[in-house]
Amino acid sequence: LALLGRVFDVERGRKHYGPGGAYSKLAGRDATRAFASGDFTPAGLVDNVSGLSPPELLSIHSWLSFYSDNYEAVGKLVGRFYDENGAPTEALKEVEAAIEEALKFQADSEQKKQQFPPCNSEWSSATGTRFWCSRQSGGVHRDWAGVPRKLYRPGSQGSRCVCVRSTGPPWGQPDSSQHNDRGDLDNPHLEQYEGCHPLAEQCILT
C-alpha cells in the first residue's frame, strides 16, 4: 500500500491487508485520505488530502510513522506526491509543511496545558458552580495546585477555567531573579472570578 506516495510492503500483515481483511481496501493504492477520514468508500480511498484539518493531518503523520516502523518501505508511487524521477512534488511539500504546522500547534497546545491546566468544576442547584484546583486537575500532574482564573484566548470572546501558579517566577522564566513571586497571576489573558478571594484554591459562583 502507499501512504503520501511512499510504498510499503505489507505482506507480513496479510491477514489485515489481504483479500477479505479489514484493511484490504487500502492495499494496492494510495488511499492517504482514508487514513485520516476513515471513509472506506471509493470517494474516500484517494490520495487527495486537500481540506483536511490539523488533527486529520496528524493522524496521517502517525500512520506514516507506524508503517515506517513496522513495514519495509519499498519505493515511491509516481503521481500526486512523487514524479517519475522519485522527486517530491509541490503537493507533497505542501502537505509536509501543513503537517509540520500541525505538529507545532500540538506542541504549543501541550505547553499551554502545562502552563494553564484546566480546573475542576461541578454544578448543583443548591450551591451553584464550583471551580477548584488540585495537583492533578485537567489530567496534568504537577507539584502545585494553583488558583482558578478565567483564561481568554486572543481573538476569542469566550473564556475557560484554568489553574494558575501563584508563586515563583512567570512561566518560561525559571532563572529570572527579577520577579514578584506571583507565578503567572499577572498574565494579561487572565481574569479573576468576581467574588472570590484572589488566592483561593476554589471558587463558588451562585
PDB file of C-alpha atoms in Angstrom:
ATOM      1  CA  LEU A   1       0.000   0.000   0.000  1.00  0.00           C
ATOM      2  CA  ALA A   2       1.043   3.610  -0.386  1.00  0.00           C
ATOM      3  CA  LEU A   3       0.765   6.497   2.044  1.00  0.00           C
ATOM      4  CA  LEU A   4       1.688  10.002   0.899  1.00  0.00           C
ATOM      5  CA  GLY A   5       3.237   8.294  -2.110  1.00  0.00           C
ATOM      6  CA  ARG A   6       5.557   6.048  -0.096  1.00  0.00           C
ATOM      7  CA  VAL A   7       5.049   2.362  -0.878  1.00  0.00           C
ATOM      8  CA  PHE A   8       5.204  -0.210   1.923  1.00  0.00           C
ATOM      9  CA  ASP A   9       5.311  -3.988   1.632  1.00  0.00           C
ATOM     10  CA  VAL A  10       2.523  -5.159   3.960  1.00  0.00           C
ATOM     11  CA  GLU A  11       2.814  -8.875   3.131  1.00  0.00           C
ATOM     12  CA  ARG A  12       3.625  -9.534   6.799  1.00  0.00           C
ATOM     13  CA  GLY A  13       0.177  -8.191   7.694  1.00  0.00           C
ATOM     14  CA  ARG A  14      -1.577 -10.263   5.042  1.00  0.00           C
ATOM     15  CA  LYS A  15      -4.477 -11.177   7.354  1.00  0.00           C
ATOM     16  CA  HIS A  16      -5.291  -7.450   7.609  1.00  0.00           C
ATOM     17  CA  TYR A  17      -4.458  -6.317   4.087  1.00  0.00           C
ATOM     18  CA  GLY A  18      -5.100  -9.432   2.004  1.00  0.00           C
ATOM     19  CA  PRO A  19      -8.453 -10.349   0.375  1.00  0.00           C
ATOM     20  CA  GLY A  20     -11.206 -10.260   2.981  1.00  0.00           C
ATOM     21  CA  GLY A  21      -9.014  -8.473   5.520  1.00  0.00           C
ATOM     22  CA  ALA A  22     -10.280  -5.476   7.484  1.00  0.00           C
ATOM     23  CA  TYR A  23      -7.908  -3.151   5.601  1.00  0.00           C
ATOM     24  CA  SER A  24      -7.880  -4.891   2.231  1.00  0.00           C
ATOM     25  CA  LYS A  25      -9.319  -1.805   0.538  1.00  0.00           C
ATOM     26  CA  LEU A  26      -6.165   0.127   1.422  1.00  0.00           C
ATOM     27  CA  ALA A  27      -3.916  -2.316  -0.416  1.00  0.00           C
ATOM     28  CA  GLY A  28      -2.725  -1.739  -3.950  1.00  0.00           C
ATOM     29  CA  ARG A  29      -3.326   2.008  -3.949  1.00  0.00           C
ATOM     30  CA  ASP A  30      -2.551   5.312  -2.251  1.00  0.00           C
ATOM     31  CA  ALA A  31      -5.595   5.924  -0.060  1.00  0.00           C
ATOM     32  CA  THR A  32      -3.972   8.518   2.199  1.00  0.00           C
ATOM     33  CA  ARG A  33      -7.224  10.400   2.759  1.00  0.00           C
ATOM     34  CA  ALA A  34      -8.930   7.302   4.211  1.00  0.00           C
ATOM     35  CA  PHE A  35      -6.271   7.066   6.933  1.00  0.00           C
ATOM     36  CA  ALA A  36      -7.470  10.427   8.232  1.00  0.00           C
ATOM     37  CA  SER A  37     -11.183  10.292   7.455  1.00  0.00           C
ATOM     38  CA  GLY A  38     -11.977   6.602   7.972  1.00  0.00           C
ATOM     39  CA  ASP A  39     -14.026   6.766   4.759  1.00  0.00           C
ATOM     40  CA  PHE A  40     -13.508   3.418   3.002  1.00  0.00           C
ATOM     41  CA  THR A  41     -15.899   4.192   0.141  1.00  0.00           C
ATOM     42  CA  PRO A  42     -14.450   4.789  -3.340  1.00  0.00           C
ATOM     43  CA  ALA A  43     -14.762   8.539  -2.708  1.00  0.00           C
ATOM     44  CA  GLY A  44     -12.596   8.258   0.405  1.00  0.00           C
ATOM     45  CA  LEU A  45      -9.993   5.805  -0.877  1.00  0.00           C
ATOM     46  CA  VAL A  46      -7.988   8.510  -2.666  1.00  0.00           C
ATOM     47  CA  ASP A  47      -4.697  10.340  -2.245  1.00  0.00           C
ATOM     48  CA  ASN A  48      -6.220  13.829  -2.266  1.00  0.00           C
ATOM     49  CA  VAL A  49      -5.690  15.349   1.193  1.00  0.00           C
ATOM     50  CA  SER A  50      -6.852  18.892   0.489  1.00  0.00           C
ATOM     51  CA  GLY A  51      -9.113  20.421   3.115  1.00  0.00           C
ATOM     52  CA  LEU A  52      -8.079  18.088   5.924  1.00  0.00           C
ATOM     53  CA  SER A  53      -7.950  19.553   9.432  1.00  0.00           C
ATOM     54  CA  PRO A  54      -4.737  19.715  11.520  1.00  0.00           C
ATOM     55  CA  PRO A  55      -5.833  16.724  13.687  1.00  0.00           C
ATOM     56  CA  GLU A  56      -6.511  14.715  10.495  1.00  0.00           C
ATOM     57  CA  LEU A  57      -3.068  15.615   9.145  1.00  0.00           C
ATOM     58  CA  LEU A  58      -1.555  14.500  12.443  1.00  0.00           C
ATOM     59  CA  SER A  59      -3.376  11.197  12.038  1.00  0.00           C
ATOM     60  CA  ILE A  60      -1.697  10.719   8.649  1.00  0.00           C
ATOM     61  CA  HIS A  61       1.652  11.599  10.209  1.00  0.00           C
ATOM     62  CA  SER A  62       1.051   8.999  12.922  1.00  0.00           C
ATOM     63  CA  TRP A  63       0.145   6.312  10.394  1.00  0.00           C
ATOM     64  CA  LEU A  64       3.227   7.113   8.321  1.00  0.00           C
ATOM     65  CA  SER A  65       5.373   6.626  11.436  1.00  0.00           C
ATOM     66  CA  PHE A  66       3.582   3.336  12.130  1.00  0.00           C
ATOM     67  CA  TYR A  67       4.272   1.920   8.655  1.00  0.00           C
ATOM     68  CA  SER A  68       7.853   3.202   8.655  1.00  0.00           C
ATOM     69  CA  ASP A  69       8.472   1.421  11.980  1.00  0.00           C
ATOM     70  CA  ASN A  70       6.650  -1.829  11.184  1.00  0.00           C
ATOM     71  CA  TYR A  71       6.914  -2.441   7.429  1.00  0.00           C
ATOM     72  CA  GLU A  72       9.577  -2.148   4.770  1.00  0.00           C
ATOM     73  CA  ALA A  73       9.446   0.905   2.523  1.00  0.00           C
ATOM     74  CA  VAL A  74       9.988  -0.455  -0.997  1.00  0.00           C
ATOM     75  CA  GLY A  75       9.522   2.514  -3.272  1.00  0.00           C
ATOM     76  CA  LYS A  76       7.644   5.626  -4.284  1.00  0.00           C
ATOM     77  CA  LEU A  77       4.442   5.899  -6.258  1.00  0.00           C
ATOM     78  CA  VAL A  78       4.606   8.136  -9.310  1.00  0.00           C
ATOM     79  CA  GLY A  79       1.662  10.505  -9.208  1.00  0.00           C
ATOM     80  CA  ARG A  80       0.428  13.169  -6.816  1.00  0.00           C
ATOM     81  CA  PHE A  81       3.365  13.076  -4.387  1.00  0.00           C
ATOM     82  CA  TYR A  82       6.374  11.922  -6.441  1.00  0.00           C
ATOM     83  CA  ASP A  83       7.382  12.476 -10.046  1.00  0.00           C
ATOM     84  CA  GLU A  84       8.815   9.837 -12.387  1.00  0.00           C
ATOM     85  CA  ASN A  85      12.307  10.515 -11.013  1.00  0.00           C
ATOM     86  CA  GLY A  86      11.200   9.870  -7.438  1.00  0.00           C
ATOM     87  CA  ALA A  87      11.463  13.547  -6.530  1.00  0.00           C
ATOM     88  CA  PRO A  88       8.873  15.112  -4.194  1.00  0.00           C
ATOM     89  CA  THR A  89       6.183  17.155  -5.926  1.00  0.00           C
ATOM     90  CA  GLU A  90       4.863  20.525  -4.776  1.00  0.00           C
ATOM     91  CA  ALA A  91       1.774  18.724  -3.474  1.00  0.00           C
ATOM     92  CA  LEU A  92       3.926  16.635  -1.111  1.00  0.00           C
ATOM     93  CA  LYS A  93       5.891  19.679   0.046  1.00  0.00           C
ATOM     94  CA  GLU A  94       2.641  21.469   0.849  1.00  0.00           C
ATOM     95  CA  VAL A  95       1.297  18.519   2.858  1.00  0.00           C
ATOM     96  CA  GLU A  96       4.566  18.119   4.762  1.00  0.00           C
ATOM     97  CA  ALA A  97       4.587  21.844   5.576  1.00  0.00           C
ATOM     98  CA  ALA A  98       0.973  21.607   6.804  1.00  0.00           C
ATOM     99  CA  ILE A  99       1.856  18.581   8.967  1.00  0.00           C
ATOM    100  CA  GLU A 100       4.815  20.495  10.393  1.00  0.00           C
ATOM    101  CA  GLU A 101       2.494  23.379  11.310  1.00  0.00           C
ATOM    102  CA  ALA A 102       0.052  20.957  12.932  1.00  0.00           C
ATOM    103  CA  LEU A 103       2.877  19.413  14.977  1.00  0.00           C
ATOM    104  CA  LYS A 104       3.993  22.872  16.164  1.00  0.00           C
ATOM    105  CA  PHE A 105       0.413  23.745  17.114  1.00  0.00           C
ATOM    106  CA  GLN A 106       0.081  20.464  19.013  1.00  0.00           C
ATOM    107  CA  ALA A 107       3.326  21.110  20.897  1.00  0.00           C
ATOM    108  CA  ASP A 108       2.208  24.647  21.721  1.00  0.00           C
ATOM    109  CA  SER A 109      -1.161  23.370  22.956  1.00  0.00           C
ATOM    110  CA  GLU A 110       0.566  20.830  25.206  1.00  0.00           C
ATOM    111  CA  GLN A 111       2.823  23.556  26.575  1.00  0.00           C
ATOM    112  CA  LYS A 112      -0.187  25.793  27.272  1.00  0.00           C
ATOM    113  CA  LYS A 113      -1.887  22.913  29.067  1.00  0.00           C
ATOM    114  CA  GLN A 114       1.180  22.548  31.281  1.00  0.00           C
ATOM    115  CA  GLN A 115       1.191  26.278  31.998  1.00  0.00           C
ATOM    116  CA  PHE A 116      -2.572  26.622  32.467  1.00  0.00           C
ATOM    117  CA  PRO A 117      -4.108  23.212  33.293  1.00  0.00           C
ATOM    118  CA  PRO A 118      -7.925  23.058  33.194  1.00  0.00           C
ATOM    119  CA  CYS A 119      -9.574  23.358  36.608  1.00  0.00           C
ATOM    120  CA  ASN A 120     -12.155  21.031  38.077  1.00  0.00           C
ATOM    121  CA  SER A 121     -15.757  22.179  38.010  1.00  0.00           C
ATOM    122  CA  GLU A 122     -19.145  20.969  39.183  1.00  0.00           C
ATOM    123  CA  TRP A 123     -22.640  22.432  39.345  1.00  0.00           C
ATOM    124  CA  SER A 124     -25.530  21.852  41.685  1.00  0.00           C
ATOM    125  CA  SER A 125     -28.859  23.641  42.025  1.00  0.00           C
ATOM    126  CA  ALA A 126     -28.217  24.110  45.736  1.00  0.00           C
ATOM    127  CA  THR A 127     -24.781  25.699  45.673  1.00  0.00           C
ATOM    128  CA  GLY A 128     -24.231  26.839  42.069  1.00  0.00           C
ATOM    129  CA  THR A 129     -20.979  26.310  40.178  1.00  0.00           C
ATOM    130  CA  ARG A 130     -17.787  25.379  41.960  1.00  0.00           C
ATOM    131  CA  PHE A 131     -14.349  25.706  40.360  1.00  0.00           C
ATOM    132  CA  TRP A 132     -11.294  24.323  42.129  1.00  0.00           C
ATOM    133  CA  CYS A 133      -7.702  23.357  41.505  1.00  0.00           C
ATOM    134  CA  SER A 134      -5.710  20.316  42.571  1.00  0.00           C
ATOM    135  CA  ARG A 135      -2.348  18.839  41.692  1.00  0.00           C
ATOM    136  CA  GLN A 136      -3.996  16.581  39.125  1.00  0.00           C
ATOM    137  CA  SER A 137      -6.745  18.801  37.706  1.00  0.00           C
ATOM    138  CA  GLY A 138      -7.054  18.734  33.927  1.00  0.00           C
ATOM    139  CA  GLY A 139      -5.126  15.463  33.886  1.00  0.00           C
ATOM    140  CA  VAL A 140      -1.883  17.405  34.322  1.00  0.00           C
ATOM    141  CA  HIS A 141       0.145  16.011  37.223  1.00  0.00           C
ATOM    142  CA  ARG A 142       2.302  18.680  38.817  1.00  0.00           C
ATOM    143  CA  ASP A 143       3.785  19.805  42.140  1.00  0.00           C
ATOM    144  CA  TRP A 144       1.469  22.806  42.518  1.00  0.00           C
ATOM    145  CA  ALA A 145      -2.325  23.196  42.668  1.00  0.00           C
ATOM    146  CA  GLY A 146      -2.825  26.786  41.570  1.00  0.00           C
ATOM    147  CA  VAL A 147      -5.826  29.094  41.790  1.00  0.00           C
ATOM    148  CA  PRO A 148      -8.822  29.299  39.409  1.00  0.00           C
ATOM    149  CA  ARG A 149      -8.855  32.029  36.788  1.00  0.00           C
ATOM    150  CA  LYS A 150     -10.689  32.756  33.537  1.00  0.00           C
ATOM    151  CA  LEU A 151      -8.364  32.404  30.548  1.00  0.00           C
ATOM    152  CA  TYR A 152      -9.209  34.346  27.394  1.00  0.00           C
ATOM    153  CA  ARG A 153      -7.625  33.470  24.075  1.00  0.00           C
ATOM    154  CA  PRO A 154      -6.735  36.333  21.721  1.00  0.00           C
ATOM    155  CA  GLY A 155      -9.436  36.626  19.055  1.00  0.00           C
ATOM    156  CA  SER A 156     -11.932  34.585  21.061  1.00  0.00           C
ATOM    157  CA  GLN A 157     -14.734  36.038  23.164  1.00  0.00           C
ATOM    158  CA  GLY A 158     -15.225  33.025  25.421  1.00  0.00           C
ATOM    159  CA  SER A 159     -13.117  32.018  28.388  1.00  0.00           C
ATOM    160  CA  ARG A 160     -12.323  28.774  30.175  1.00  0.00           C
ATOM    161  CA  CYS A 161     -11.380  27.986  33.737  1.00  0.00           C
ATOM    162  CA  VAL A 162      -7.709  27.207  34.278  1.00  0.00           C
ATOM    163  CA  CYS A 163      -5.417  26.743  37.260  1.00  0.00           C
ATOM    164  CA  VAL A 164      -2.705  29.348  37.610  1.00  0.00           C
ATOM    165  CA  ARG A 165       0.535  29.088  39.531  1.00  0.00           C
ATOM    166  CA  SER A 166       0.522  31.834  42.180  1.00  0.00           C
ATOM    167  CA  THR A 167       4.139  31.740  43.383  1.00  0.00           C
ATOM    168  CA  GLY A 168       7.581  31.737  41.831  1.00  0.00           C
ATOM    169  CA  PRO A 169       8.721  33.231  38.520  1.00  0.00           C
ATOM    170  CA  PRO A 170       6.420  33.507  35.471  1.00  0.00           C
ATOM    171  CA  TRP A 171       6.226  30.550  33.053  1.00  0.00           C
ATOM    172  CA  GLY A 172       9.265  30.292  30.802  1.00  0.00           C
ATOM    173  CA  GLN A 173      11.474  32.345  33.116  1.00  0.00           C
ATOM    174  CA  PRO A 174      12.766  29.756  35.609  1.00  0.00           C
ATOM    175  CA  ASP A 175      16.114  31.515  36.039  1.00  0.00           C
ATOM    176  CA  SER A 176      14.694  35.002  36.402  1.00  0.00           C
ATOM    177  CA  SER A 177      15.659  36.614  39.693  1.00  0.00           C
ATOM    178  CA  GLN A 178      13.732  39.798  38.997  1.00  0.00           C
ATOM    179  CA  HIS A 179      10.144  38.757  39.561  1.00  0.00           C
ATOM    180  CA  ASN A 180       7.495  39.499  42.164  1.00  0.00           C
ATOM    181  CA  ASP A 181       6.898  35.855  43.194  1.00  0.00           C
ATOM    182  CA  ARG A 182       3.382  35.789  41.724  1.00  0.00           C
ATOM    183  CA  GLY A 183       3.803  32.962  39.224  1.00  0.00           C
ATOM    184  CA  ASP A 184       1.549  33.625  36.220  1.00  0.00           C
ATOM    185  CA  LEU A 185      -1.093  35.685  38.029  1.00  0.00           C
ATOM    186  CA  ASP A 186      -0.126  38.802  36.080  1.00  0.00           C
ATOM    187  CA  ASN A 187      -0.631  37.202  32.653  1.00  0.00           C
ATOM    188  CA  PRO A 188      -2.732  39.690  30.629  1.00  0.00           C
ATOM    189  CA  HIS A 189      -5.068  36.971  29.292  1.00  0.00           C
ATOM    190  CA  LEU A 190      -6.300  36.037  32.766  1.00  0.00           C
ATOM    191  CA  GLU A 191      -9.223  37.412  34.739  1.00  0.00           C
ATOM    192  CA  GLN A 192     -10.131  36.821  38.364  1.00  0.00           C
ATOM    193  CA  TYR A 193     -13.514  35.344  39.261  1.00  0.00           C
ATOM    194  CA  GLU A 194     -15.645  38.061  40.812  1.00  0.00           C
ATOM    195  CA  GLY A 195     -16.445  37.500  44.466  1.00  0.00           C
ATOM    196  CA  CYS A 196     -13.626  35.015  45.022  1.00  0.00           C
ATOM    197  CA  HIS A 197     -10.534  35.518  47.126  1.00  0.00           C
ATOM    198  CA  PRO A 198      -7.543  36.165  44.808  1.00  0.00           C
ATOM    199  CA  LEU A 199      -5.546  33.246  46.231  1.00  0.00           C
ATOM    200  CA  ALA A 200      -8.351  30.773  46.999  1.00  0.00           C
ATOM    201  CA  GLU A 201      -7.897  27.293  45.504  1.00  0.00           C
ATOM    202  CA  GLN A 202     -11.645  27.027  44.978  1.00  0.00           C
ATOM    203  CA  CYS A 203     -14.347  29.439  43.902  1.00  0.00           C
ATOM    204  CA  ILE A 204     -18.131  29.092  44.207  1.00  0.00           C
ATOM    205  CA  LEU A 205     -20.397  31.124  41.924  1.00  0.00           C
ATOM    206  CA  THR A 206     -24.047  31.167  42.925  1.00  0.00           C
TER     207      THR A 206
END
